[in-house]
mmCIF file of C-alpha atoms in Angstrom:
data_model
loop_
_atom_site.group_PDB
_atom_site.id
_atom_site.type_symbol
_atom_site.label_atom_id
_atom_site.label_comp_id
_atom_site.label_asym_id
_atom_site.label_seq_id
_atom_site.Cartn_x
_atom_site.Cartn_y
_atom_site.Cartn_z
ATOM 1 C CA UNK J 27 154.576 92.077 165.875
ATOM 2 C CA UNK J 28 151.788 91.427 168.389
ATOM 3 C CA UNK J 29 153.014 91.109 171.970
ATOM 4 C CA UNK J 30 150.740 88.157 172.709
ATOM 5 C CA UNK J 31 153.121 85.873 170.795
ATOM 6 C CA UNK J 32 156.243 86.973 172.658
ATOM 7 C CA UNK J 33 155.915 84.668 175.664
ATOM 8 C CA UNK J 34 154.363 81.690 173.920
ATOM 9 C CA UNK J 35 157.502 79.583 174.034
ATOM 10 C CA UNK J 36 157.160 79.507 177.812
ATOM 11 C CA UNK J 37 153.568 78.282 177.703
ATOM 12 C CA UNK J 38 153.977 74.817 176.234
ATOM 13 C CA UNK J 39 150.873 73.484 177.963
ATOM 14 C CA UNK J 40 148.618 75.881 176.054
ATOM 15 C CA UNK J 41 147.837 75.217 172.422
ATOM 16 C CA UNK J 42 149.268 77.929 170.215
ATOM 17 C CA UNK J 43 148.280 77.987 166.622
ATOM 18 C CA UNK J 44 149.144 80.780 164.243
ATOM 19 C CA UNK J 45 147.334 80.296 160.977
ATOM 20 C CA UNK J 46 149.454 79.592 157.907
ATOM 21 C CA UNK J 47 147.779 82.493 156.123
ATOM 22 C CA UNK J 48 148.792 84.854 158.949
ATOM 23 C CA UNK J 49 152.420 83.807 158.576
ATOM 24 C CA UNK J 50 152.207 84.411 154.811
ATOM 25 C CA UNK J 51 150.651 87.852 155.372
ATOM 26 C CA UNK J 52 153.330 88.832 157.902
ATOM 27 C CA UNK J 53 156.102 87.648 155.585
ATOM 28 C CA UNK J 54 154.590 89.448 152.597
ATOM 29 C CA UNK J 55 154.925 92.739 154.508
ATOM 30 C CA UNK J 56 158.320 91.956 156.049
ATOM 31 C CA UNK J 57 159.949 90.557 152.908
ATOM 32 C CA UNK J 58 159.725 93.835 151.013
ATOM 33 C CA UNK J 59 162.964 95.791 150.883
ATOM 34 C CA UNK J 60 162.798 99.573 150.580
ATOM 35 C CA UNK J 61 165.453 100.302 147.965
ATOM 36 C CA UNK J 62 165.743 103.908 149.141
ATOM 37 C CA UNK J 63 166.571 102.889 152.738
ATOM 38 C CA UNK J 64 168.970 99.977 152.368
ATOM 39 C CA UNK J 65 170.880 100.935 155.523
ATOM 40 C CA UNK J 66 167.701 100.821 157.615
ATOM 41 C CA UNK J 67 166.723 97.558 155.969
ATOM 42 C CA UNK J 68 170.086 96.085 156.910
ATOM 43 C CA UNK J 69 169.682 97.194 160.529
ATOM 44 C CA UNK J 70 166.171 95.653 160.681
ATOM 45 C CA UNK J 71 167.406 92.123 159.845
ATOM 46 C CA UNK J 72 168.108 91.060 163.457
ATOM 47 C CA UNK J 73 164.641 92.190 164.576
ATOM 48 C CA UNK J 74 162.995 90.254 161.763
ATOM 49 C CA UNK J 75 165.141 87.235 162.514
ATOM 50 C CA UNK J 76 164.089 87.409 166.161
ATOM 51 C CA UNK J 77 160.421 87.764 165.229
ATOM 52 C CA UNK J 78 160.359 84.758 162.919
ATOM 53 C CA UNK J 79 162.614 82.620 165.075
ATOM 54 C CA UNK J 80 160.274 83.196 168.000
ATOM 55 C CA UNK J 81 157.276 82.123 165.909
ATOM 56 C CA UNK J 82 159.286 79.183 164.538
ATOM 57 C CA UNK J 83 160.190 77.984 168.026
ATOM 58 C CA UNK J 84 156.589 78.142 169.217
ATOM 59 C CA UNK J 85 155.301 76.352 166.117
ATOM 60 C CA UNK J 86 157.994 73.675 166.319
ATOM 61 C CA UNK J 87 157.104 73.055 169.971
ATOM 62 C CA UNK J 88 153.467 72.741 168.947
ATOM 63 C CA UNK J 89 154.490 70.207 166.280
ATOM 64 C CA UNK J 90 156.354 68.152 168.879
ATOM 65 C CA UNK J 91 153.328 68.292 171.155
ATOM 66 C CA UNK J 92 151.076 67.025 168.359
ATOM 67 C CA UNK J 93 153.542 64.236 167.546
ATOM 68 C CA UNK J 94 153.516 63.170 171.208
ATOM 69 C CA UNK J 95 149.719 63.229 171.189
ATOM 70 C CA UNK J 96 149.797 60.974 168.118
ATOM 71 C CA UNK J 97 151.957 58.409 169.900
ATOM 72 C CA UNK J 98 149.580 58.391 172.865
ATOM 73 C CA UNK J 99 146.516 58.184 170.644
ATOM 74 C CA UNK J 100 147.938 55.271 168.651
ATOM 75 C CA UNK J 101 148.689 53.383 171.845
ATOM 76 C CA UNK J 102 145.209 54.068 173.216
ATOM 77 C CA UNK J 103 143.603 52.985 169.936
ATOM 78 C CA UNK J 104 145.745 49.852 169.804
ATOM 79 C CA UNK J 105 144.656 48.875 173.302
ATOM 80 C CA UNK J 106 141.043 49.702 172.462
ATOM 81 C CA UNK J 107 140.993 47.635 169.274
ATOM 82 C CA UNK J 108 142.766 44.657 170.841
ATOM 83 C CA UNK J 109 141.356 44.646 174.382
ATOM 84 C CA UNK J 110 137.908 46.113 173.837
ATOM 85 C CA UNK J 111 136.184 49.140 175.276
ATOM 86 C CA UNK J 112 136.831 50.570 178.723
ATOM 87 C CA UNK J 113 134.892 53.141 180.699
ATOM 88 C CA UNK J 114 137.260 55.842 179.410
ATOM 89 C CA UNK J 115 136.911 54.853 175.745
ATOM 90 C CA UNK J 116 133.134 54.619 176.070
ATOM 91 C CA UNK J 117 133.103 58.164 177.463
ATOM 92 C CA UNK J 118 135.117 59.262 174.404
ATOM 93 C CA UNK J 119 132.483 57.669 172.178
ATOM 94 C CA UNK J 120 134.857 55.169 170.592
ATOM 95 C CA UNK J 121 133.183 52.177 168.987
ATOM 96 C CA UNK J 122 134.632 48.893 167.821
ATOM 97 C CA UNK J 123 134.038 47.887 164.207
ATOM 98 C CA UNK J 124 131.032 45.662 163.569
ATOM 99 C CA UNK J 125 133.168 42.528 163.705
ATOM 100 C CA UNK J 126 134.366 43.312 167.240
ATOM 101 C CA UNK J 127 137.961 43.248 168.430
ATOM 102 C CA UNK J 128 140.707 43.377 165.816
ATOM 103 C CA UNK J 129 143.418 40.802 165.191
ATOM 104 C CA UNK J 130 147.012 41.951 165.571
ATOM 105 C CA UNK J 131 147.789 41.546 161.850
ATOM 106 C CA UNK J 132 144.789 43.743 160.931
ATOM 107 C CA UNK J 133 145.831 46.516 163.301
ATOM 108 C CA UNK J 134 147.787 48.725 160.833
ATOM 109 C CA UNK J 135 144.800 48.925 158.492
ATOM 110 C CA UNK J 136 142.407 49.906 161.283
ATOM 111 C CA UNK J 137 144.802 52.430 162.798
ATOM 112 C CA UNK J 138 145.409 54.068 159.401
ATOM 113 C CA UNK J 139 141.666 54.334 158.811
ATOM 114 C CA UNK J 140 140.715 55.538 162.295
ATOM 115 C CA UNK J 141 139.009 58.947 162.092
ATOM 116 C CA UNK J 142 140.696 60.292 165.236
ATOM 117 C CA UNK J 143 144.149 59.298 163.972
ATOM 118 C CA UNK J 144 143.424 60.749 160.519
ATOM 119 C CA UNK J 145 142.265 64.030 162.074
ATOM 120 C CA UNK J 146 145.401 64.306 164.207
ATOM 121 C CA UNK J 147 147.581 63.357 161.197
ATOM 122 C CA UNK J 148 146.079 66.247 159.243
ATOM 123 C CA UNK J 149 146.829 68.629 162.123
ATOM 124 C CA UNK J 150 150.422 67.370 162.203
ATOM 125 C CA UNK J 151 150.738 67.847 158.429
ATOM 126 C CA UNK J 152 149.438 71.416 158.694
ATOM 127 C CA UNK J 153 151.842 72.109 161.545
ATOM 128 C CA UNK J 154 154.753 70.671 159.534
ATOM 129 C CA UNK J 155 153.897 73.029 156.668
ATOM 130 C CA UNK J 156 154.100 76.005 159.023
ATOM 131 C CA UNK J 157 157.430 74.864 160.465
ATOM 132 C CA UNK J 158 158.890 74.342 156.973
ATOM 133 C CA UNK J 159 157.643 77.762 155.845
ATOM 134 C CA UNK J 160 159.217 79.408 158.881
ATOM 135 C CA UNK J 161 162.509 77.566 158.263
ATOM 136 C CA UNK J 162 162.456 78.930 154.712
ATOM 137 C CA UNK J 163 161.755 82.476 155.936
ATOM 138 C CA UNK J 164 164.628 82.279 158.416
ATOM 139 C CA UNK J 165 166.989 81.061 155.665
ATOM 140 C CA UNK J 166 165.864 83.975 153.515
ATOM 141 C CA UNK J 167 166.542 86.394 156.364
ATOM 142 C CA UNK J 168 169.997 84.882 156.803
ATOM 143 C CA UNK J 169 170.741 85.768 153.157
ATOM 144 C CA UNK J 170 169.085 89.182 153.304
ATOM 145 C CA UNK J 171 172.286 90.974 154.308
ATOM 146 C CA UNK J 172 174.030 89.630 151.216
ATOM 147 C CA UNK J 173 171.107 90.731 149.038
ATOM 148 C CA UNK J 174 171.225 94.243 150.467
ATOM 149 C CA UNK J 175 175.006 94.423 150.008
ATOM 150 C CA UNK J 176 174.608 93.278 146.404
ATOM 151 C CA UNK J 177 171.983 95.989 145.835
ATOM 152 C CA UNK J 178 174.301 98.646 147.319
ATOM 153 C CA UNK J 179 177.183 97.434 145.135
ATOM 154 C CA UNK J 180 174.915 97.537 142.086
ATOM 155 C CA UNK J 181 173.851 101.125 142.832
ATOM 156 C CA UNK J 182 177.495 102.116 143.277
ATOM 157 C CA UNK J 183 178.371 100.472 139.958
ATOM 158 C CA UNK J 184 175.520 102.168 138.052
ATOM 159 C CA UNK J 185 176.520 105.548 139.491
ATOM 160 C CA UNK J 186 180.096 105.072 138.442
ATOM 161 C CA UNK J 187 181.619 104.748 141.877
#
């Protein structure tokens, strides 16, 4: 497992994004169990658990960061749509709809259709997928010891022991 990921949980201020495909590729390699070395496979479980829990923690922190950004963005957009442009929003390139400022009852529709909010929502959705995948991998690792024990018992049974 690359060392560059090992300290990421301490660097919350820096964006950390491991691609979903990379997680799948890592798990594809790590999920294989060598039937001829079941003892070694059993011993490797804690290392794998540590590896994926470390990635999980970093990705979950990134999800929380994105969710916080969404709250801030929604507030900023609400103020922009209801109070009009400011120097800051003009620098960001935000533009009011053709009709001008938005009425309070129209706000949900405009917030849901805002391109910046949609873009951040998609990032959050992608991040949630990674967190859910990592939760699933960790659950699988939790059960791995039982799977290995069952395989050992099966081999004993087929050999008449």
